[in-house]
Coordinates of N, CA and C in Angstrom, one line a residue:
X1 N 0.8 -1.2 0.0 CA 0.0 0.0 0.0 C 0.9 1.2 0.0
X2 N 0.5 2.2 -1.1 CA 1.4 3.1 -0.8 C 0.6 4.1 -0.1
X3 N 2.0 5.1 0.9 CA 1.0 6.2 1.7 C 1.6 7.4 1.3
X4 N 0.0 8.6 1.9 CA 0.5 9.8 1.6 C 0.5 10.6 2.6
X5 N 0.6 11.8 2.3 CA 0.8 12.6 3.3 C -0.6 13.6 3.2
X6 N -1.0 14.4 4.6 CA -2.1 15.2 4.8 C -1.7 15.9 5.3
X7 N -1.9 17.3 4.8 CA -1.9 18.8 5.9 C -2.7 19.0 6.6
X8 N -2.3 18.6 8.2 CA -3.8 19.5 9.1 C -4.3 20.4 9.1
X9 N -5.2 20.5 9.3 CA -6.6 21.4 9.1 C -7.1 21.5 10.5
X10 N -7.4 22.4 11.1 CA -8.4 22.1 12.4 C -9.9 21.9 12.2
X11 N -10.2 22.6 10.9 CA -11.7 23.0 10.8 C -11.9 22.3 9.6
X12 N -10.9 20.9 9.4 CA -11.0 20.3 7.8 C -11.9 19.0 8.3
X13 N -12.2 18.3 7.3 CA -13.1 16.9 7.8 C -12.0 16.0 8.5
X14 N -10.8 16.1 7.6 CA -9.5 14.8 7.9 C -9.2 15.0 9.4
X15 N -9.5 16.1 10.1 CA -8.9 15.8 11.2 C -8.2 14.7 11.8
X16 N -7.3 14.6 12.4 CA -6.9 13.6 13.1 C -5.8 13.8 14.2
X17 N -6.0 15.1 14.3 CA -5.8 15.3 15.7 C -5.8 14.9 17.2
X18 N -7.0 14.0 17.3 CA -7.2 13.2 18.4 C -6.9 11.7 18.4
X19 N -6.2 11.2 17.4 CA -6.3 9.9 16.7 C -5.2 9.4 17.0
X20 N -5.0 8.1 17.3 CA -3.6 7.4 18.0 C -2.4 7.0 16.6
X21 N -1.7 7.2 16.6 CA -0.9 6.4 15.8 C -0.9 5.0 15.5
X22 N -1.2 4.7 14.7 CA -1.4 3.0 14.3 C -2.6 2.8 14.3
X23 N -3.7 3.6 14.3 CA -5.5 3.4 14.7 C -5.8 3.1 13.5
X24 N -6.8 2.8 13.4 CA -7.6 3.1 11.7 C -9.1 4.1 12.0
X25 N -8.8 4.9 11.1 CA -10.5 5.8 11.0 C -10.4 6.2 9.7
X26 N -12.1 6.5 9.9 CA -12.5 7.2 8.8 C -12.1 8.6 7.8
X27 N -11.4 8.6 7.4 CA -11.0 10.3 7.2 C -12.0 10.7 5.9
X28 N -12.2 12.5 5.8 CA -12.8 12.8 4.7 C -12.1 13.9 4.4
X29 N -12.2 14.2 3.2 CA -11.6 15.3 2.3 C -12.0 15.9 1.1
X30 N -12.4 16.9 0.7 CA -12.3 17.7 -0.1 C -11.4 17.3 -1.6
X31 N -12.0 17.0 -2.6 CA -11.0 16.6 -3.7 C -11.7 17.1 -5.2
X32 N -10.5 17.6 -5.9 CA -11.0 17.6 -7.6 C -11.8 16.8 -7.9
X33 N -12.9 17.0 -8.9 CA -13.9 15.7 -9.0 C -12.7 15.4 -10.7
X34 N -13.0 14.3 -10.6 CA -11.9 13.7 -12.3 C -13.2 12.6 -13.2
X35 N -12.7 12.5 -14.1 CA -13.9 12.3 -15.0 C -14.0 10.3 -14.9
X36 N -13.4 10.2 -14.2 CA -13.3 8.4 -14.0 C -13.8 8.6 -12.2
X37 N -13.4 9.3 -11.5 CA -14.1 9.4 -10.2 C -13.2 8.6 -9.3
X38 N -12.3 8.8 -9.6 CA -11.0 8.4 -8.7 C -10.3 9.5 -8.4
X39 N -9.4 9.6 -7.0 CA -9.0 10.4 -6.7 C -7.7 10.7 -7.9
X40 N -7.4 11.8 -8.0 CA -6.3 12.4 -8.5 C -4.7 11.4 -8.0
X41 N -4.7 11.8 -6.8 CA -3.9 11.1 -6.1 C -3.8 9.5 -5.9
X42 N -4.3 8.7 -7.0 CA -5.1 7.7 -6.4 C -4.7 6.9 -4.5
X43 N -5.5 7.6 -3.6 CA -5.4 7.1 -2.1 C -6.6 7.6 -2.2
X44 N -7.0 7.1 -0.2 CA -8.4 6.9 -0.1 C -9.1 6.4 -0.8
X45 N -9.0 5.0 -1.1 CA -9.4 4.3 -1.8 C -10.4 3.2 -0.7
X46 N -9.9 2.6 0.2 CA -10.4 1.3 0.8 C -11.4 2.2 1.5
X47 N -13.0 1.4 1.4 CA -14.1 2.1 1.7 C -14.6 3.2 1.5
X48 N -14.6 3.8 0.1 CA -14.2 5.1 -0.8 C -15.7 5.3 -0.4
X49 N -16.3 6.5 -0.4 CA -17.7 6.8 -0.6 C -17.9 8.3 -1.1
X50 N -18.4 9.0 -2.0 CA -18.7 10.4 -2.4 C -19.7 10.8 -1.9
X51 N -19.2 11.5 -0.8 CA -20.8 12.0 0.0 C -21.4 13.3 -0.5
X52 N -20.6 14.1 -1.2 CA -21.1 15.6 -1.4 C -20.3 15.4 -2.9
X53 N -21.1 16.4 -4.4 CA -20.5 17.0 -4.7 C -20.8 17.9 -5.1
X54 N -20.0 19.0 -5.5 CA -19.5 20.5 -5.8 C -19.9 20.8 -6.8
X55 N -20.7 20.8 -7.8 CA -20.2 21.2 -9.2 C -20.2 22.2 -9.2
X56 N -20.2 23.7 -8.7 CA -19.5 24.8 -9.1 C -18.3 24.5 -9.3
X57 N -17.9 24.2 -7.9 CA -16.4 24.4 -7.6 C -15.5 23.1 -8.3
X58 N -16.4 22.2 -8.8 CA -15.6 20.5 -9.3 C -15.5 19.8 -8.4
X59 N -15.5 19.7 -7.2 CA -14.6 19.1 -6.4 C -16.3 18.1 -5.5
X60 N -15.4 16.9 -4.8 CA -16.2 16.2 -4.4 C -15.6 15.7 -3.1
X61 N -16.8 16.1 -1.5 CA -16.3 15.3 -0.4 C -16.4 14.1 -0.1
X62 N -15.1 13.3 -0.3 CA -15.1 11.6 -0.5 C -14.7 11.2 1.1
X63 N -14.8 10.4 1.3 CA -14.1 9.6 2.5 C -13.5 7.9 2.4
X64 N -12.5 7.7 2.7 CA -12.0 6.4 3.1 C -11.1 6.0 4.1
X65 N -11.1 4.7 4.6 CA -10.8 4.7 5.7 C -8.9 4.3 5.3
X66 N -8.2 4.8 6.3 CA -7.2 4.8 6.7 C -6.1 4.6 7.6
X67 N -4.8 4.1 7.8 CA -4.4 3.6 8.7 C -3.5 5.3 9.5
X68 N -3.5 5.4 10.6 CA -2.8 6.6 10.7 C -1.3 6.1 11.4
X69 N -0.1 6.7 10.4 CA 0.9 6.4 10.5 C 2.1 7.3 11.6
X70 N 1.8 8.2 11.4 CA 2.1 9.2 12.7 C 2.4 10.6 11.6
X71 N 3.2 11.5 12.4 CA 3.5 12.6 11.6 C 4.5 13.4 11.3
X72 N 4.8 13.8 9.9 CA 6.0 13.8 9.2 C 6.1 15.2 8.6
X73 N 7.2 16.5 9.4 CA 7.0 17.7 8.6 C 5.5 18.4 8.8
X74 N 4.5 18.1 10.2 CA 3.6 18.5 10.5 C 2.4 18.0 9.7
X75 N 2.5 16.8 8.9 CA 1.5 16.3 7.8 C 1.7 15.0 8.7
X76 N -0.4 14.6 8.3 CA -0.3 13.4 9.0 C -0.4 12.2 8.1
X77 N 1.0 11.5 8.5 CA 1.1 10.4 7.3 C 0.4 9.0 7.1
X78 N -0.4 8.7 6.3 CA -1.3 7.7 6.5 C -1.4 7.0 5.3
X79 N -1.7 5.7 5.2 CA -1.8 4.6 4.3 C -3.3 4.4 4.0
X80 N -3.8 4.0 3.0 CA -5.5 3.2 3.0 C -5.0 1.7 3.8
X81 N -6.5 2.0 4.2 CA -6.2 0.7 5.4 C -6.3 -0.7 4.5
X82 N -5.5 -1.7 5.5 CA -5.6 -3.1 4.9 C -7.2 -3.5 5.3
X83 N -7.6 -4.5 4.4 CA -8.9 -5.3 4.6 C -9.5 -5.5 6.2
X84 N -8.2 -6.3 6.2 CA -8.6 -6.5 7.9 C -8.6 -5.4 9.2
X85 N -7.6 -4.1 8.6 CA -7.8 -2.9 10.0 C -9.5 -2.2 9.2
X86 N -10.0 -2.2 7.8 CA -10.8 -1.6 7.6 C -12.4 -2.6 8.1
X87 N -12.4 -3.7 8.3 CA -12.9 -4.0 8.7 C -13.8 -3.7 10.2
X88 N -13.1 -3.3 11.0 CA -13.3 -3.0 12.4 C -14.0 -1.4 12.1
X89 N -13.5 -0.7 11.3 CA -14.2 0.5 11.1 C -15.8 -0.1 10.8
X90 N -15.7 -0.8 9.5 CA -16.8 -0.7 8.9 C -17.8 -1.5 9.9
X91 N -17.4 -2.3 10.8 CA -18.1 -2.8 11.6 C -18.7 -1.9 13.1
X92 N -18.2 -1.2 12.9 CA -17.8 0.3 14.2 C -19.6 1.1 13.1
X93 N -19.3 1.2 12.2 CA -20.2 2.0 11.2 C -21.8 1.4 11.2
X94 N -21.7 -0.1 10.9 CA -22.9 -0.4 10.9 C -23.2 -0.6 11.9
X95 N -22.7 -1.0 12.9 CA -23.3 -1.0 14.6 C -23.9 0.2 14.9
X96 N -23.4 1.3 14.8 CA -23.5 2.8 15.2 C -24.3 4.1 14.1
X97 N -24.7 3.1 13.3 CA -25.4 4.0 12.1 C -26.9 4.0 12.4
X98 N -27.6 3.9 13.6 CA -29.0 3.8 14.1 C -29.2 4.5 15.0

């Protein structure tokens, strides 16, 4: 899996400011919409979902889950989660979606 890096935000969706190193969560972000519907970047991929989009602006707020790897140059460096750490999320989601 390759990983990327994130600029924090306080007032961004990705926050992960309160988030342990090695955890998996949900992150969300703000992105170019592209005409295949994959990120530019291709990350945030594992449990990808398009919740909002923009068409003024192009852009579309996606979320996927991710492993959080700690932080590098004040960016928080994170991988898309493996199967098995995305699992626990998505299990965390349907339990708690009621």
């Amino acid at each position: 899996m390759s990983t990327f890096l994130i600029p924090p935000h306080p007032y961004e969706e990705h926050d992960l400011r309160v988030k342990e190193t090695g955890g998996t969560y949900r992150m969300w972000r703000w992105e170019r919409e592209t005409a295949d519907g994959d990120p530019e970047d291709g990350n945030l991929l594992t449990g990808r979902i398009v919740h909002v989009r923009d068409p003024h602006g192009r852009r579309v707020l996606a979320s996927g889950v991710v492993t959080l790897l700690g932080m590098e140059d004040g960016r928080y460096h994170v991988r898309d989660a493996e199967p098995h750490e995305a699992a626990r999320v998505f299990c965390s989601e349907k339990t708690w979606s009621n």
